[in-house]
mmCIF file with all atom_site columns, C-alpha atoms in Angstrom:
data_model
loop_
_atom_site.group_PDB
_atom_site.id
_atom_site.type_symbol
_atom_site.label_atom_id
_atom_site.label_alt_id
_atom_site.label_comp_id
_atom_site.label_asym_id
_atom_site.label_entity_id
_atom_site.label_seq_id
_atom_site.pdbx_PDB_ins_code
_atom_site.Cartn_x
_atom_site.Cartn_y
_atom_site.Cartn_z
_atom_site.occupancy
_atom_site.B_iso_or_equiv
_atom_site.pdbx_formal_charge
_atom_site.auth_seq_id
_atom_site.auth_comp_id
_atom_site.auth_asym_id
_atom_site.auth_atom_id
_atom_site.pdbx_PDB_model_num
ATOM 1   C CA . MET A 1 1   ? 171.412 91.984  123.670 1.00 65.00 ? 107 MET A CA 1
ATOM 2   C CA . ALA A 1 2   ? 174.415 93.911  124.478 1.00 88.00 ? 108 ALA A CA 1
ATOM 3   C CA . PHE A 1 3   ? 175.783 95.504  121.116 1.00 90.00 ? 109 PHE A CA 1
ATOM 4   C CA . GLU A 1 4   ? 179.177 93.999  121.589 1.00 91.00 ? 110 GLU A CA 1
ATOM 5   C CA . GLN A 1 5   ? 177.698 90.980  121.829 1.00 90.00 ? 111 GLN A CA 1
ATOM 6   C CA . GLU A 1 6   ? 175.692 91.227  118.714 1.00 93.00 ? 112 GLU A CA 1
ATOM 7   C CA . LEU A 1 7   ? 179.244 92.940  117.039 1.00 94.00 ? 113 LEU A CA 1
ATOM 8   C CA . ASP A 1 8   ? 180.663 89.290  118.325 1.00 91.00 ? 114 ASP A CA 1
ATOM 9   C CA . ILE A 1 9   ? 178.696 87.254  116.682 1.00 92.00 ? 115 ILE A CA 1
ATOM 10  C CA . TYR A 1 10  ? 178.282 88.862  113.279 1.00 94.00 ? 116 TYR A CA 1
ATOM 11  C CA . LEU A 1 11  ? 181.757 89.085  113.293 1.00 92.00 ? 117 LEU A CA 1
ATOM 12  C CA . ARG A 1 12  ? 182.287 85.687  114.085 1.00 89.00 ? 118 ARG A CA 1
ATOM 13  C CA . SER A 1 13  ? 179.615 85.186  111.676 1.00 91.00 ? 119 SER A CA 1
ATOM 14  C CA . ARG A 1 14  ? 181.882 86.014  108.881 1.00 91.00 ? 120 ARG A CA 1
ATOM 15  C CA . PHE A 1 15  ? 179.685 88.930  107.893 1.00 95.00 ? 121 PHE A CA 1
ATOM 16  C CA . THR A 1 16  ? 181.678 91.305  105.943 1.00 96.00 ? 122 THR A CA 1
ATOM 17  C CA . LEU A 1 17  ? 179.914 94.230  105.677 1.00 97.00 ? 123 LEU A CA 1
ATOM 18  C CA . MET A 1 18  ? 178.275 96.696  108.578 1.00 97.00 ? 124 MET A CA 1
ATOM 19  C CA . ILE A 1 19  ? 176.473 99.524  109.097 1.00 96.00 ? 125 ILE A CA 1
ATOM 20  C CA . LEU A 1 20  ? 177.916 100.869 112.432 1.00 96.00 ? 126 LEU A CA 1
ATOM 21  C CA . VAL A 1 21  ? 174.929 104.032 113.547 1.00 95.00 ? 127 VAL A CA 1
ATOM 22  C CA . THR A 1 22  ? 176.060 106.140 115.682 1.00 94.00 ? 128 THR A CA 1
ATOM 23  C CA . PRO A 1 23  ? 176.547 109.589 116.650 1.00 91.00 ? 129 PRO A CA 1
ATOM 24  C CA . GLU A 1 24  ? 179.087 109.281 119.269 1.00 91.00 ? 130 GLU A CA 1
ATOM 25  C CA . GLU A 1 25  ? 182.119 107.664 117.460 1.00 92.00 ? 131 GLU A CA 1
ATOM 26  C CA . GLU A 1 26  ? 184.968 107.734 120.129 1.00 93.00 ? 132 GLU A CA 1
ATOM 27  C CA . ARG A 1 27  ? 182.807 105.573 122.221 1.00 92.00 ? 133 ARG A CA 1
ATOM 28  C CA . ALA A 1 28  ? 181.271 103.051 119.613 1.00 94.00 ? 134 ALA A CA 1
ATOM 29  C CA . LEU A 1 29  ? 185.457 102.958 118.880 1.00 95.00 ? 135 LEU A CA 1
ATOM 30  C CA . GLN A 1 30  ? 185.989 101.683 122.226 1.00 94.00 ? 136 GLN A CA 1
ATOM 31  C CA . SER A 1 31  ? 183.751 98.948  121.817 1.00 93.00 ? 137 SER A CA 1
ATOM 32  C CA . VAL A 1 32  ? 184.171 97.679  118.805 1.00 94.00 ? 138 VAL A CA 1
ATOM 33  C CA . LYS A 1 33  ? 188.433 97.784  120.307 1.00 94.00 ? 139 LYS A CA 1
ATOM 34  C CA . GLN A 1 34  ? 186.581 95.954  123.852 1.00 90.00 ? 140 GLN A CA 1
ATOM 35  C CA . VAL A 1 35  ? 185.220 93.057  121.339 1.00 92.00 ? 141 VAL A CA 1
ATOM 36  C CA . CYS A 1 36  ? 188.167 92.592  119.340 1.00 89.00 ? 142 CYS A CA 1
ATOM 37  C CA . GLU A 1 37  ? 190.447 92.094  122.272 1.00 87.00 ? 143 GLU A CA 1
ATOM 38  C CA . GLY A 1 38  ? 188.108 89.508  123.733 1.00 82.00 ? 144 GLY A CA 1
ATOM 39  C CA . PHE A 1 39  ? 187.798 88.156  121.055 1.00 63.00 ? 145 PHE A CA 1
ATOM 40  C CA . ALA A 1 40  ? 191.699 87.236  120.472 1.00 51.00 ? 146 ALA A CA 1
ATOM 41  C CA . LEU A 1 41  ? 191.975 86.747  124.787 1.00 56.00 ? 147 LEU A CA 1
ATOM 42  C CA . ARG A 1 42  ? 188.604 84.050  124.395 1.00 62.00 ? 148 ARG A CA 1
ATOM 43  C CA . GLU A 1 43  ? 189.868 82.160  120.541 1.00 59.00 ? 149 GLU A CA 1
ATOM 44  C CA . ARG A 1 44  ? 193.362 82.445  121.382 1.00 56.00 ? 150 ARG A CA 1
ATOM 45  C CA . THR A 1 45  ? 193.890 84.778  117.765 1.00 62.00 ? 151 THR A CA 1
ATOM 46  C CA . GLN A 1 46  ? 194.282 88.491  117.211 1.00 68.00 ? 152 GLN A CA 1
ATOM 47  C CA . ARG A 1 47  ? 191.445 90.207  115.105 1.00 83.00 ? 153 ARG A CA 1
ATOM 48  C CA . SER A 1 48  ? 192.727 93.106  114.438 1.00 91.00 ? 154 SER A CA 1
ATOM 49  C CA . CYS A 1 49  ? 191.479 96.267  113.830 1.00 94.00 ? 155 CYS A CA 1
ATOM 50  C CA . LEU A 1 50  ? 192.412 100.048 112.384 1.00 96.00 ? 156 LEU A CA 1
ATOM 51  C CA . SER A 1 51  ? 190.456 102.743 111.676 1.00 96.00 ? 157 SER A CA 1
ATOM 52  C CA . TRP A 1 52  ? 190.677 105.423 108.860 1.00 97.00 ? 158 TRP A CA 1
ATOM 53  C CA . ASP A 1 53  ? 189.274 108.271 107.909 1.00 95.00 ? 159 ASP A CA 1
ATOM 54  C CA . VAL A 1 54  ? 189.553 110.843 105.160 1.00 94.00 ? 160 VAL A CA 1
ATOM 55  C CA . ALA A 1 55  ? 191.276 113.471 107.395 1.00 94.00 ? 161 ALA A CA 1
ATOM 56  C CA . ASP A 1 56  ? 193.877 110.942 109.261 1.00 94.00 ? 162 ASP A CA 1
ATOM 57  C CA . GLY A 1 57  ? 193.828 107.739 107.162 1.00 95.00 ? 163 GLY A CA 1
ATOM 58  C CA . PHE A 1 58  ? 194.831 104.051 108.350 1.00 96.00 ? 164 PHE A CA 1
ATOM 59  C CA . SER A 1 59  ? 195.547 103.910 112.825 1.00 95.00 ? 165 SER A CA 1
ATOM 60  C CA . ALA A 1 60  ? 195.480 101.203 114.815 1.00 93.00 ? 166 ALA A CA 1
ATOM 61  C CA . VAL A 1 61  ? 192.272 100.302 116.927 1.00 94.00 ? 167 VAL A CA 1
ATOM 62  C CA . THR A 1 62  ? 193.917 97.313  119.088 1.00 91.00 ? 168 THR A CA 1
ATOM 63  C CA . ASN A 1 63  ? 197.553 96.070  117.861 1.00 84.00 ? 169 ASN A CA 1
ATOM 64  C CA . TRP A 1 64  ? 198.420 95.694  114.208 1.00 82.00 ? 170 TRP A CA 1
ATOM 65  C CA . ARG A 1 65  ? 200.931 92.597  113.082 1.00 80.00 ? 171 ARG A CA 1
ATOM 66  C CA . GLY A 1 66  ? 203.224 94.653  110.399 1.00 81.00 ? 172 GLY A CA 1
ATOM 67  C CA . SER A 1 67  ? 203.323 97.947  108.949 1.00 86.00 ? 173 SER A CA 1
ATOM 68  C CA . ILE A 1 68  ? 200.480 100.043 109.075 1.00 88.00 ? 174 ILE A CA 1
ATOM 69  C CA . PRO A 1 69  ? 199.039 100.752 105.439 1.00 90.00 ? 175 PRO A CA 1
ATOM 70  C CA . SER A 1 70  ? 198.609 104.439 103.842 1.00 92.00 ? 176 SER A CA 1
ATOM 71  C CA . ALA A 1 71  ? 195.556 105.788 101.863 1.00 93.00 ? 177 ALA A CA 1
ATOM 72  C CA . LYS A 1 72  ? 194.062 109.136 102.175 1.00 91.00 ? 178 LYS A CA 1
ATOM 73  C CA . ASP A 1 73  ? 191.310 108.433 99.816  1.00 95.00 ? 179 ASP A CA 1
ATOM 74  C CA . PRO A 1 74  ? 188.440 105.952 99.747  1.00 96.00 ? 180 PRO A CA 1
ATOM 75  C CA . LEU A 1 75  ? 189.245 104.330 96.773  1.00 96.00 ? 181 LEU A CA 1
ATOM 76  C CA . SER A 1 76  ? 192.674 103.449 97.694  1.00 96.00 ? 182 SER A CA 1
ATOM 77  C CA . ALA A 1 77  ? 191.539 102.254 101.708 1.00 97.00 ? 183 ALA A CA 1
ATOM 78  C CA . LEU A 1 78  ? 189.059 99.810  100.144 1.00 97.00 ? 184 LEU A CA 1
ATOM 79  C CA . GLU A 1 79  ? 192.095 98.701  98.411  1.00 96.00 ? 185 GLU A CA 1
ATOM 80  C CA . GLN A 1 80  ? 194.366 98.251  101.003 1.00 96.00 ? 186 GLN A CA 1
ATOM 81  C CA . VAL A 1 81  ? 191.198 96.226  102.919 1.00 96.00 ? 187 VAL A CA 1
ATOM 82  C CA . ASP A 1 82  ? 191.089 94.025  100.131 1.00 96.00 ? 188 ASP A CA 1
ATOM 83  C CA . LYS A 1 83  ? 194.918 93.298  100.198 1.00 94.00 ? 189 LYS A CA 1
ATOM 84  C CA . ALA A 1 84  ? 195.146 92.826  104.094 1.00 92.00 ? 190 ALA A CA 1
ATOM 85  C CA . GLU A 1 85  ? 195.849 89.964  105.928 1.00 87.00 ? 191 GLU A CA 1
ATOM 86  C CA . GLY A 1 86  ? 194.583 88.258  108.562 1.00 85.00 ? 192 GLY A CA 1
ATOM 87  C CA . ASP A 1 87  ? 191.602 88.031  111.300 1.00 88.00 ? 193 ASP A CA 1
ATOM 88  C CA . SER A 1 88  ? 190.955 91.816  110.534 1.00 93.00 ? 194 SER A CA 1
ATOM 89  C CA . LEU A 1 89  ? 188.253 94.511  111.024 1.00 95.00 ? 195 LEU A CA 1
ATOM 90  C CA . PHE A 1 90  ? 188.068 97.429  109.076 1.00 97.00 ? 196 PHE A CA 1
ATOM 91  C CA . VAL A 1 91  ? 186.039 100.869 110.816 1.00 97.00 ? 197 VAL A CA 1
ATOM 92  C CA . LEU A 1 92  ? 185.633 103.162 108.046 1.00 97.00 ? 198 LEU A CA 1
ATOM 93  C CA . LYS A 1 93  ? 184.866 106.574 109.354 1.00 95.00 ? 199 LYS A CA 1
ATOM 94  C CA . ASP A 1 94  ? 182.427 109.168 107.835 1.00 89.00 ? 200 ASP A CA 1
ATOM 95  C CA . PHE A 1 95  ? 182.163 106.482 104.747 1.00 92.00 ? 201 PHE A CA 1
ATOM 96  C CA . HIS A 1 96  ? 178.771 107.163 104.152 1.00 90.00 ? 202 HIS A CA 1
ATOM 97  C CA . ASP A 1 97  ? 179.996 111.056 102.477 1.00 91.00 ? 203 ASP A CA 1
ATOM 98  C CA . CYS A 1 98  ? 181.295 108.456 99.273  1.00 90.00 ? 204 CYS A CA 1
ATOM 99  C CA . TRP A 1 99  ? 177.538 106.964 98.958  1.00 88.00 ? 205 TRP A CA 1
ATOM 100 C CA . THR A 1 100 ? 177.073 109.149 95.798  1.00 92.00 ? 206 THR A CA 1
ATOM 101 C CA . ASN A 1 101 ? 180.246 107.818 94.280  1.00 94.00 ? 207 ASN A CA 1
ATOM 102 C CA . PRO A 1 102 ? 179.484 105.409 91.846  1.00 95.00 ? 208 PRO A CA 1
ATOM 103 C CA . GLN A 1 103 ? 183.008 103.948 91.290  1.00 96.00 ? 209 GLN A CA 1
ATOM 104 C CA . ILE A 1 104 ? 184.003 103.747 95.909  1.00 95.00 ? 210 ILE A CA 1
ATOM 105 C CA . LYS A 1 105 ? 179.843 102.046 96.242  1.00 94.00 ? 211 LYS A CA 1
ATOM 106 C CA . ARG A 1 106 ? 180.785 99.800  93.078  1.00 95.00 ? 212 ARG A CA 1
ATOM 107 C CA . LYS A 1 107 ? 184.513 98.568  94.750  1.00 96.00 ? 213 LYS A CA 1
ATOM 108 C CA . LEU A 1 108 ? 182.960 98.699  98.230  1.00 96.00 ? 214 LEU A CA 1
ATOM 109 C CA . ARG A 1 109 ? 180.358 95.743  97.061  1.00 95.00 ? 215 ARG A CA 1
ATOM 110 C CA . SER A 1 110 ? 183.355 94.047  95.377  1.00 96.00 ? 216 SER A CA 1
ATOM 111 C CA . VAL A 1 111 ? 185.138 94.083  98.484  1.00 96.00 ? 217 VAL A CA 1
ATOM 112 C CA . ALA A 1 112 ? 182.921 93.136  100.691 1.00 96.00 ? 218 ALA A CA 1
ATOM 113 C CA . GLN A 1 113 ? 182.017 89.748  98.346  1.00 95.00 ? 219 GLN A CA 1
ATOM 114 C CA . ARG A 1 114 ? 185.450 89.099  98.001  1.00 95.00 ? 220 ARG A CA 1
ATOM 115 C CA . LEU A 1 115 ? 185.947 88.878  102.559 1.00 95.00 ? 221 LEU A CA 1
ATOM 116 C CA . LYS A 1 116 ? 182.955 87.208  102.087 1.00 93.00 ? 222 LYS A CA 1
ATOM 117 C CA . PHE A 1 117 ? 186.282 84.176  101.533 1.00 90.00 ? 223 PHE A CA 1
ATOM 118 C CA . SER A 1 118 ? 188.728 85.678  104.381 1.00 92.00 ? 224 SER A CA 1
ATOM 119 C CA . LYS A 1 119 ? 188.143 86.763  107.409 1.00 90.00 ? 225 LYS A CA 1
ATOM 120 C CA . LYS A 1 120 ? 188.164 90.425  107.467 1.00 95.00 ? 226 LYS A CA 1
ATOM 121 C CA . SER A 1 121 ? 185.344 92.805  107.606 1.00 97.00 ? 227 SER A CA 1
ATOM 122 C CA . ILE A 1 122 ? 184.094 96.053  106.961 1.00 97.00 ? 228 ILE A CA 1
ATOM 123 C CA . LEU A 1 123 ? 182.070 98.734  109.000 1.00 97.00 ? 229 LEU A CA 1
ATOM 124 C CA . ILE A 1 124 ? 181.784 101.856 108.377 1.00 97.00 ? 230 ILE A CA 1
ATOM 125 C CA . THR A 1 125 ? 179.825 104.585 110.681 1.00 96.00 ? 231 THR A CA 1
ATOM 126 C CA . ALA A 1 126 ? 177.406 106.568 109.960 1.00 94.00 ? 232 ALA A CA 1
ATOM 127 C CA . PRO A 1 127 ? 174.966 109.111 111.750 1.00 91.00 ? 233 PRO A CA 1
ATOM 128 C CA . SER A 1 128 ? 171.890 107.353 110.197 1.00 89.00 ? 234 SER A CA 1
ATOM 129 C CA . GLY A 1 129 ? 170.931 103.911 108.314 1.00 86.00 ? 235 GLY A CA 1
ATOM 130 C CA . LYS A 1 130 ? 170.376 105.109 104.629 1.00 90.00 ? 236 LYS A CA 1
ATOM 131 C CA . ILE A 1 131 ? 171.992 103.376 102.776 1.00 91.00 ? 237 ILE A CA 1
ATOM 132 C CA . PRO A 1 132 ? 172.293 103.296 98.948  1.00 91.00 ? 238 PRO A CA 1
ATOM 133 C CA . VAL A 1 133 ? 169.893 100.396 97.260  1.00 91.00 ? 239 VAL A CA 1
ATOM 134 C CA . GLU A 1 134 ? 173.011 98.340  96.394  1.00 89.00 ? 240 GLU A CA 1
ATOM 135 C CA . LEU A 1 135 ? 174.937 97.272  99.652  1.00 90.00 ? 241 LEU A CA 1
ATOM 136 C CA . LYS A 1 136 ? 170.999 96.444  101.083 1.00 90.00 ? 242 LYS A CA 1
ATOM 137 C CA . ASP A 1 137 ? 172.147 93.074  100.330 1.00 90.00 ? 243 ASP A CA 1
ATOM 138 C CA . GLU A 1 138 ? 175.267 93.079  101.232 1.00 90.00 ? 244 GLU A CA 1
ATOM 139 C CA . ALA A 1 139 ? 174.957 95.076  104.219 1.00 94.00 ? 245 ALA A CA 1
ATOM 140 C CA . VAL A 1 140 ? 174.022 94.433  107.942 1.00 94.00 ? 246 VAL A CA 1
ATOM 141 C CA . ILE A 1 141 ? 172.557 97.527  109.683 1.00 94.00 ? 247 ILE A CA 1
ATOM 142 C CA . LEU A 1 142 ? 173.802 97.980  113.440 1.00 94.00 ? 248 LEU A CA 1
ATOM 143 C CA . GLU A 1 143 ? 172.572 100.675 115.762 1.00 93.00 ? 249 GLU A CA 1
ATOM 144 C CA . TYR A 1 144 ? 174.584 101.985 118.633 1.00 93.00 ? 250 TYR A CA 1
ATOM 145 C CA . PRO A 1 145 ? 172.876 102.450 121.603 1.00 86.00 ? 251 PRO A CA 1
ATOM 146 C CA . LEU A 1 146 ? 172.758 105.215 123.904 1.00 84.00 ? 252 LEU A CA 1
ATOM 147 C CA . PRO A 1 147 ? 174.783 104.991 126.985 1.00 78.00 ? 253 PRO A CA 1
ATOM 148 C CA . GLN A 1 148 ? 172.882 103.331 130.068 1.00 77.00 ? 254 GLN A CA 1
ATOM 149 C CA . ASN A 1 149 ? 172.533 105.035 133.756 1.00 80.00 ? 255 ASN A CA 1
ATOM 150 C CA . GLU A 1 150 ? 175.633 103.262 135.124 1.00 81.00 ? 256 GLU A CA 1
ATOM 151 C CA . GLU A 1 151 ? 177.802 104.459 131.786 1.00 75.00 ? 257 GLU A CA 1
ATOM 152 C CA . LEU A 1 152 ? 176.422 107.643 132.771 1.00 75.00 ? 258 LEU A CA 1
ATOM 153 C CA . GLU A 1 153 ? 177.355 107.500 136.283 1.00 78.00 ? 259 GLU A CA 1
ATOM 154 C CA . THR A 1 154 ? 180.801 106.580 135.995 1.00 79.00 ? 260 THR A CA 1
ATOM 155 C CA . VAL A 1 155 ? 181.268 110.107 133.031 1.00 74.00 ? 261 VAL A CA 1
ATOM 156 C CA . LEU A 1 156 ? 179.611 112.053 135.827 1.00 77.00 ? 262 LEU A CA 1
ATOM 157 C CA . GLN A 1 157 ? 181.796 110.893 139.221 1.00 81.00 ? 263 GLN A CA 1
ATOM 158 C CA . ARG A 1 158 ? 184.791 111.507 136.973 1.00 78.00 ? 264 ARG A CA 1
ATOM 159 C CA . LEU A 1 159 ? 183.723 115.001 135.849 1.00 78.00 ? 265 LEU A CA 1
ATOM 160 C CA . THR A 1 160 ? 183.205 115.413 139.395 1.00 80.00 ? 266 THR A CA 1
ATOM 161 C CA . GLN A 1 161 ? 186.264 114.264 140.525 1.00 79.00 ? 267 GLN A CA 1
ATOM 162 C CA . THR A 1 162 ? 188.292 116.351 137.737 1.00 78.00 ? 268 THR A CA 1
ATOM 163 C CA . LEU A 1 163 ? 185.979 119.598 138.193 1.00 76.00 ? 269 LEU A CA 1
ATOM 164 C CA . SER A 1 164 ? 186.830 119.284 142.341 1.00 71.00 ? 270 SER A CA 1
ATOM 165 C CA . CYS A 1 165 ? 190.867 118.579 141.885 1.00 58.00 ? 271 CYS A CA 1
ATOM 166 C CA . SER A 1 166 ? 191.204 121.591 139.198 1.00 55.00 ? 272 SER A CA 1
ATOM 167 C CA . GLN A 1 167 ? 188.666 124.308 141.857 1.00 52.00 ? 273 GLN A CA 1
ATOM 168 C CA . SER A 1 168 ? 190.932 123.185 144.452 1.00 55.00 ? 274 SER A CA 1
ATOM 169 C CA . GLN A 1 169 ? 193.938 124.546 143.019 1.00 58.00 ? 275 GLN A CA 1
ATOM 170 C CA . ILE A 1 170 ? 192.290 127.347 141.626 1.00 50.00 ? 276 ILE A CA 1
ATOM 171 C CA . ARG A 1 171 ? 191.628 128.241 145.379 1.00 55.00 ? 277 ARG A CA 1
ATOM 172 C CA . ARG A 1 172 ? 195.190 127.196 146.295 1.00 60.00 ? 278 ARG A CA 1
ATOM 173 C CA . THR A 1 173 ? 196.546 129.875 143.181 1.00 57.00 ? 279 THR A CA 1
ATOM 174 C CA . GLY A 1 174 ? 194.439 132.535 144.679 1.00 55.00 ? 280 GLY A CA 1
ATOM 175 C CA . ILE A 1 175 ? 193.332 133.819 141.355 1.00 50.00 ? 281 ILE A CA 1
ATOM 176 C CA . PHE A 1 176 ? 189.671 133.662 142.222 1.00 47.00 ? 282 PHE A CA 1
ATOM 177 C CA . SER A 1 177 ? 189.887 135.523 145.893 1.00 50.00 ? 283 SER A CA 1
ATOM 178 C CA . HIS A 1 178 ? 188.996 138.563 146.763 1.00 50.00 ? 284 HIS A CA 1
ATOM 179 C CA . GLN A 1 179 ? 191.641 140.735 147.706 1.00 47.00 ? 285 GLN A CA 1
#
């Protein structure tokens, strides 16, 4: 099963806490965006998506109704997730760095339990599937797959086109021509 289908099933089943194991945050975030936008088209209702990290706070992944919440620390981010309304997915980047903080770990558990009565979910990106024992019953672990051949070919073609264009521009300028 493709990652996008798997994530869509978990979201429609109202799983509230998911850990996405991946070293490729940006590529994974594009897949998450596709799932949220696909849901909106299929269900004729909007599933908004915000991402959060400790450096930049919240930012919109898909169309977000209303103002984007402000939170610079993990505890505030969880409080904003708890307060948010509507059908939403919150992608928390680097949140695995907080696993050792008992206050944040407890807040995450509490919020995940309360979200069961809402249409909100949390997706934490992490480099490994190691999670605290306290969260094992609350979370499902998803593995983001490596790119398939077709995806690699597309990237390679784009790169080749970009390099070809750049090389022809360099030749025209004569910067590297022998005089």
